[in-house]
Coordinates of C-alpha atoms in Angstrom, one line a residue:
X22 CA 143.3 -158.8 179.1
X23 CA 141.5 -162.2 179.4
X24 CA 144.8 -164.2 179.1
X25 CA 146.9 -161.5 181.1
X26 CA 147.4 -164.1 184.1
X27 CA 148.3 -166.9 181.7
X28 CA 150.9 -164.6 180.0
X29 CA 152.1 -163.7 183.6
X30 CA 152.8 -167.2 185.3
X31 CA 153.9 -168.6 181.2
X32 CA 156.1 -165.6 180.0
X33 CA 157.3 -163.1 182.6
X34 CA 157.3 -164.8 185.9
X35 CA 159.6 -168.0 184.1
X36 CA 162.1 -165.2 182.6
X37 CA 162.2 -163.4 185.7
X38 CA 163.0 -166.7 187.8
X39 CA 165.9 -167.7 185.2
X40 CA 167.4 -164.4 185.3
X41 CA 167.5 -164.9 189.1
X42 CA 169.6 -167.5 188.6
X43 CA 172.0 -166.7 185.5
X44 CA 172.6 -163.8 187.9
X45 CA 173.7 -166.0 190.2
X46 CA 176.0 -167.8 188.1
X47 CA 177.6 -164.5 187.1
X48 CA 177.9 -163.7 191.1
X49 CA 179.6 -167.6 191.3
X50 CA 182.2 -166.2 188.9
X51 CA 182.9 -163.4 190.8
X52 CA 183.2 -164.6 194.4
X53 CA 185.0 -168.0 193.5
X54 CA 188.7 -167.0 193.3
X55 CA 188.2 -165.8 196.7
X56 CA 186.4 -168.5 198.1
X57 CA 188.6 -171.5 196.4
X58 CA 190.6 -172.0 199.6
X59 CA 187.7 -172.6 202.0
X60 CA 185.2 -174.9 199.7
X61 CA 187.7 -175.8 196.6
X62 CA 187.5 -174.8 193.2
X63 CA 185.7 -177.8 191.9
X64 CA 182.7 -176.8 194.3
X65 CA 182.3 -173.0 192.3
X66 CA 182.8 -174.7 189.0
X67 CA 179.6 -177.2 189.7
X68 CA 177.5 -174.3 191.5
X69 CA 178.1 -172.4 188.0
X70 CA 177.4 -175.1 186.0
X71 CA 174.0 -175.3 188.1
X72 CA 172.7 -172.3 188.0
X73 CA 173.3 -171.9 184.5
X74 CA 171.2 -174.6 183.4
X75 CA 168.9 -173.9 185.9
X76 CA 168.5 -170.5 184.6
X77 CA 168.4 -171.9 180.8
X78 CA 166.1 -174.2 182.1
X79 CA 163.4 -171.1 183.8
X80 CA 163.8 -168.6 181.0
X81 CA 163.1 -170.8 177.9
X82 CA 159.6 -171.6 178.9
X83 CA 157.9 -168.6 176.8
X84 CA 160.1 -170.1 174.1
X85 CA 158.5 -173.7 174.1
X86 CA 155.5 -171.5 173.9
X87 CA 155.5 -168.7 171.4
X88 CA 157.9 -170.6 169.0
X89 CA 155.2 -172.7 167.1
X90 CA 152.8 -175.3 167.0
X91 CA 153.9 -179.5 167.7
X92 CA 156.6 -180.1 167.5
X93 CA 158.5 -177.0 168.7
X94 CA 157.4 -177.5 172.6
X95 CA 158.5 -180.9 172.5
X96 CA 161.9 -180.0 170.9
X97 CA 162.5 -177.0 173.2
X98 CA 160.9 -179.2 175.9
X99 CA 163.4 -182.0 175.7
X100 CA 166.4 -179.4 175.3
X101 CA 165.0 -177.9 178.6
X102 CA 164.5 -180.8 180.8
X103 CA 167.7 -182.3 179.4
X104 CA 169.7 -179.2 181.3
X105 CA 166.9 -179.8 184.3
X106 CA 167.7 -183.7 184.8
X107 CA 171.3 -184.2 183.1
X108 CA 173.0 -181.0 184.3
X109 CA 171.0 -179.0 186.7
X110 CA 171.0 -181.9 189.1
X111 CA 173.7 -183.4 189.6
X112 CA 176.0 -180.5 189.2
X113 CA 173.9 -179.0 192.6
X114 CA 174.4 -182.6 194.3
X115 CA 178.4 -182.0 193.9
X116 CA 178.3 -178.8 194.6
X117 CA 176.8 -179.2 198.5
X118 CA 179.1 -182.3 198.5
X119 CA 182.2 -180.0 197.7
X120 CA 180.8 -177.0 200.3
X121 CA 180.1 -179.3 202.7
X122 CA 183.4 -181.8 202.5
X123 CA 185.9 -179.5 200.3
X124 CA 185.9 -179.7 196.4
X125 CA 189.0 -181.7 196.7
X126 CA 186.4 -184.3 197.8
X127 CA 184.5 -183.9 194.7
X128 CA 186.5 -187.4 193.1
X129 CA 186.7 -188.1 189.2
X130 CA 184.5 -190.9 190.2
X131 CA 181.6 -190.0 191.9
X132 CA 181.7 -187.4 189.4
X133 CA 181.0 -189.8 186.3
X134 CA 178.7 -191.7 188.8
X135 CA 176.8 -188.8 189.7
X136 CA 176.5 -187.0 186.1
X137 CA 176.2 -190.6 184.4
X138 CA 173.1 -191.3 186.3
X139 CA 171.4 -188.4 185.4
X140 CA 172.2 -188.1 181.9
X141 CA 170.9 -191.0 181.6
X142 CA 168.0 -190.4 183.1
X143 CA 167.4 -187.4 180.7
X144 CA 168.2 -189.5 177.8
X145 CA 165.5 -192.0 178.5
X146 CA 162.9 -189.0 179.3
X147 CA 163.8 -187.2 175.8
X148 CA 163.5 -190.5 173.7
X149 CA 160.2 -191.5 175.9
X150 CA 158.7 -187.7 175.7
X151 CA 158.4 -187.9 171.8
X152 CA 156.0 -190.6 171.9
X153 CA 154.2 -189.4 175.7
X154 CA 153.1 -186.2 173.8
X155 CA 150.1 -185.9 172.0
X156 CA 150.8 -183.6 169.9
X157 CA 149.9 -179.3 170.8
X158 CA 147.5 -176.8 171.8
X159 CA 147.0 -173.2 172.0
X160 CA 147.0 -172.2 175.5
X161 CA 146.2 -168.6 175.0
X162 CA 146.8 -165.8 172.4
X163 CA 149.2 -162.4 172.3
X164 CA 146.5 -160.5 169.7
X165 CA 145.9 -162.9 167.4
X166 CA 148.9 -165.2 167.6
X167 CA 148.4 -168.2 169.6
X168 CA 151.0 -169.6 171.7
X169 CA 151.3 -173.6 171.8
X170 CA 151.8 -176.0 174.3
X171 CA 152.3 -179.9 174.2
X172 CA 149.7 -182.3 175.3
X173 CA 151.1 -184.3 177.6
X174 CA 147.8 -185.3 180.1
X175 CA 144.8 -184.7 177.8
X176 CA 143.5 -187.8 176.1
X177 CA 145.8 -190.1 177.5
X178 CA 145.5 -194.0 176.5
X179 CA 146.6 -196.9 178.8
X180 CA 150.2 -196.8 176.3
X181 CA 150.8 -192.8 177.0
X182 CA 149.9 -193.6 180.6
X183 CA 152.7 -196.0 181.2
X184 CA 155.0 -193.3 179.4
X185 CA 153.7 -190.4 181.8
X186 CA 154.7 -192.4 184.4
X187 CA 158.3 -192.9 183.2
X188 CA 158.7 -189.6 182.8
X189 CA 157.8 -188.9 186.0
X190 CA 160.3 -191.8 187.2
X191 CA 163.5 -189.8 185.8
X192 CA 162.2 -186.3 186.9
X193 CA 161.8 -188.2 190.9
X194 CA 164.7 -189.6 190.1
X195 CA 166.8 -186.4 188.8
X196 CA 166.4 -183.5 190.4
X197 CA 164.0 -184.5 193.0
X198 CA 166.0 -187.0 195.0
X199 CA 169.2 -186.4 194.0
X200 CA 168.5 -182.5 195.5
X201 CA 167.0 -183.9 198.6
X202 CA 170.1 -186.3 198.7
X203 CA 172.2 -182.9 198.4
X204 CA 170.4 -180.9 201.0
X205 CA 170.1 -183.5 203.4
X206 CA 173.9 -184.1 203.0
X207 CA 174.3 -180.4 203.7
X208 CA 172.4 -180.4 206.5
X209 CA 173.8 -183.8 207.9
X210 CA 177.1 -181.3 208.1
X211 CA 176.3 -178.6 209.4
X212 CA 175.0 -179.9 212.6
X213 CA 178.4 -182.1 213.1
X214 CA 180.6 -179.5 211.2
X215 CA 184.1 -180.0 212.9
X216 CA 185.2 -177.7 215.9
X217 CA 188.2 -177.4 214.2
X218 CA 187.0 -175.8 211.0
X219 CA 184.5 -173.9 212.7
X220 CA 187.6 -171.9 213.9
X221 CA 188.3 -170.9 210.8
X222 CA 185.1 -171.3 208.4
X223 CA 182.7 -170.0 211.3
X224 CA 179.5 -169.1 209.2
X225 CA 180.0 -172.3 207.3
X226 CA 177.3 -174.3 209.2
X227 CA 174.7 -171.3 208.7
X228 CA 175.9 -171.5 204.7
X229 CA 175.4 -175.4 204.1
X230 CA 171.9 -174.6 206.3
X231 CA 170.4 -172.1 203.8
X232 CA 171.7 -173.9 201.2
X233 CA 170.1 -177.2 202.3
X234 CA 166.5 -175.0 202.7
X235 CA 166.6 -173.6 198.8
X236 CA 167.5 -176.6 197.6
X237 CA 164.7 -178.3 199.7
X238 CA 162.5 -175.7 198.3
X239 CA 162.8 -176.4 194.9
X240 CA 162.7 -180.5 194.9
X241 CA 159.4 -180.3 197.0
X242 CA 157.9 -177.8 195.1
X243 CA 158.7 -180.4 191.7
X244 CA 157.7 -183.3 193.7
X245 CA 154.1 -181.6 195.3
X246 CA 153.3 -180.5 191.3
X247 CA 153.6 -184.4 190.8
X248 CA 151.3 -185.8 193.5
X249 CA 148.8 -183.0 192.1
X250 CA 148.5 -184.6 189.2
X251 CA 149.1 -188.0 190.7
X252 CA 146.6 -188.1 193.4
X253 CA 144.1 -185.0 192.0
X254 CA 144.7 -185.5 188.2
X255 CA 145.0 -181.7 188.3
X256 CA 147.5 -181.3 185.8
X257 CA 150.1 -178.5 184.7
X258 CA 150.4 -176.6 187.5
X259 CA 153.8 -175.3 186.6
X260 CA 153.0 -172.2 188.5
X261 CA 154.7 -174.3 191.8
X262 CA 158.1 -174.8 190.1
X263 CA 158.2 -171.0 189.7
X264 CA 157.6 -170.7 193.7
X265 CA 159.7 -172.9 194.6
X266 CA 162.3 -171.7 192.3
X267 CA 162.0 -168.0 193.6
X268 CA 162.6 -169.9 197.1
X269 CA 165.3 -171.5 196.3
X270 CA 167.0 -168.5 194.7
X271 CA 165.9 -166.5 197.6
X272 CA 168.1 -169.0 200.2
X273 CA 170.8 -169.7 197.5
X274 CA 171.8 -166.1 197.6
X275 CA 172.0 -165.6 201.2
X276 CA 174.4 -168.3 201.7
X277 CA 176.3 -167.4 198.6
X278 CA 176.7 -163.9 200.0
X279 CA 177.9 -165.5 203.5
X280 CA 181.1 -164.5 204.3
X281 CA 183.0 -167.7 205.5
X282 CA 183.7 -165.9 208.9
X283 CA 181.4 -164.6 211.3
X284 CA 182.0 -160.4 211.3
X285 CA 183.6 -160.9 215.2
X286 CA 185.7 -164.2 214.3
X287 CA 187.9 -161.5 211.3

């Protein structure tokens, strides 16, 4: 009973916030043939591709945990934060773009700028994370098997400082901006959505709204878990990723399950 909370907030509140979200994915699978003529098909295939890795992404935390001591969390670490920053990211940018602009929009180009960016942002934090660990630690214990985490704040030198900081550089850098970026684009459109498509695609400003407000949800909720460690040196407070990920699904959903048209405009 004494590590009962940990287990909670380290085991079954990150399984329950993926599942969210691979259920999601199966949902984008099921709507998108009968949404491809109002947001494209391109737009469904990145929205899948997101919600995957972000599901991956939530429910392999007990596994960087109960898998072994160093350096199992800093392999299933890297594996998760390369879906987080290389995939996760940039396939939710493109998909606002696409809802907001049509997925015909969604150009070969800004595709390989958009994805390159962040991939290569989540190569430079898995090469830099090897040597920004220092090494593991039991954070609490099922019976008598401990479950590990890496060290990434205690005992930092000057050198793992500078390499914390990077880190923190590509995480700002991938999701957190680029899902501002994407909700503020969404946003941007829905309060100067054409007359003309309103016609038709009447509950699309409400849509890009809610969507703009989970993804909001979740790149604030990163970004305030940074500047508590930044500014209070109160480190691993991964409890507020959780929060804002059950936010973010909370929105996603109801904009997903939208109709395109408003009940009265059918």
């Amino acid at each position: 009973m004494e590590y009962l909370p940990v287990i909670i907030v380290n085991i079954f509140i990150p399984i329950s916030a993926g599942l969210i979200f691979l259920a999601l994915a199966k949902y984008i699978v099921y709507i998108a043939p009968i949404r491809h003529f109002s947001a494209g098909k391109a737009t469904y295939d990145r929205a899948y591709y997101a919600f995957m890795a972000f599901g991956i992404y939530l429910a392999t935390r007990p596994l960087q945990l109960l898998l072994g001591p160093h350096p199992l969390p800093l392999i299933i670490n890297n594996i998760r934060e390369f879906f987080m920053i290389g995939v996760f990211g940039p396939s939710v940018f493109l998909a606002i773009y696409g809802l907001a602009y049509g997925g015909e929009n969604i150009k070969k180009n800004l595709n390989l700028v958009v994805y390159g960016i962040s991939v290569f942002f989540a190569l430079v934090f898995v090469v830099v994370n090897i040597f920004a660990i220092g090494g593991s630690e039991p954070v609490f214990y099922i019976g008598s098997y401990a479950a590990y985490d890496g060290l990434w704040f205690k005992g930092l030198t000057p050198e793992r400082s500078v390499l914390m900081a990077v880190l923190f550089i590509c995480r700002l850098a991938s999701p957190v901006l680029i899902l501002a970026a994407g909700a503020t684009i969404a946003l941007a459109r829905a309060f100067t959505y054409p007359e003309d498509r309103k016609k038709l695609y009447s509950n699309m400003p409400k849509k890009l709204i809610l969507s703009a407000i989970g993804t909001y949800c979740f790149s604030f909720s990163m970004l305030t878990v940074g500047f508590v460690w930044i500014l209070g040196k109160v480190p691993n407070q991964w409890w507020g990723y959780y929060v804002g990920a059950f936010l973010a699904g909370f929105f996603e959903a109801w904009s997903i399950s939208l109709p395109i048209r408003k009940e009265q405009d059918l």
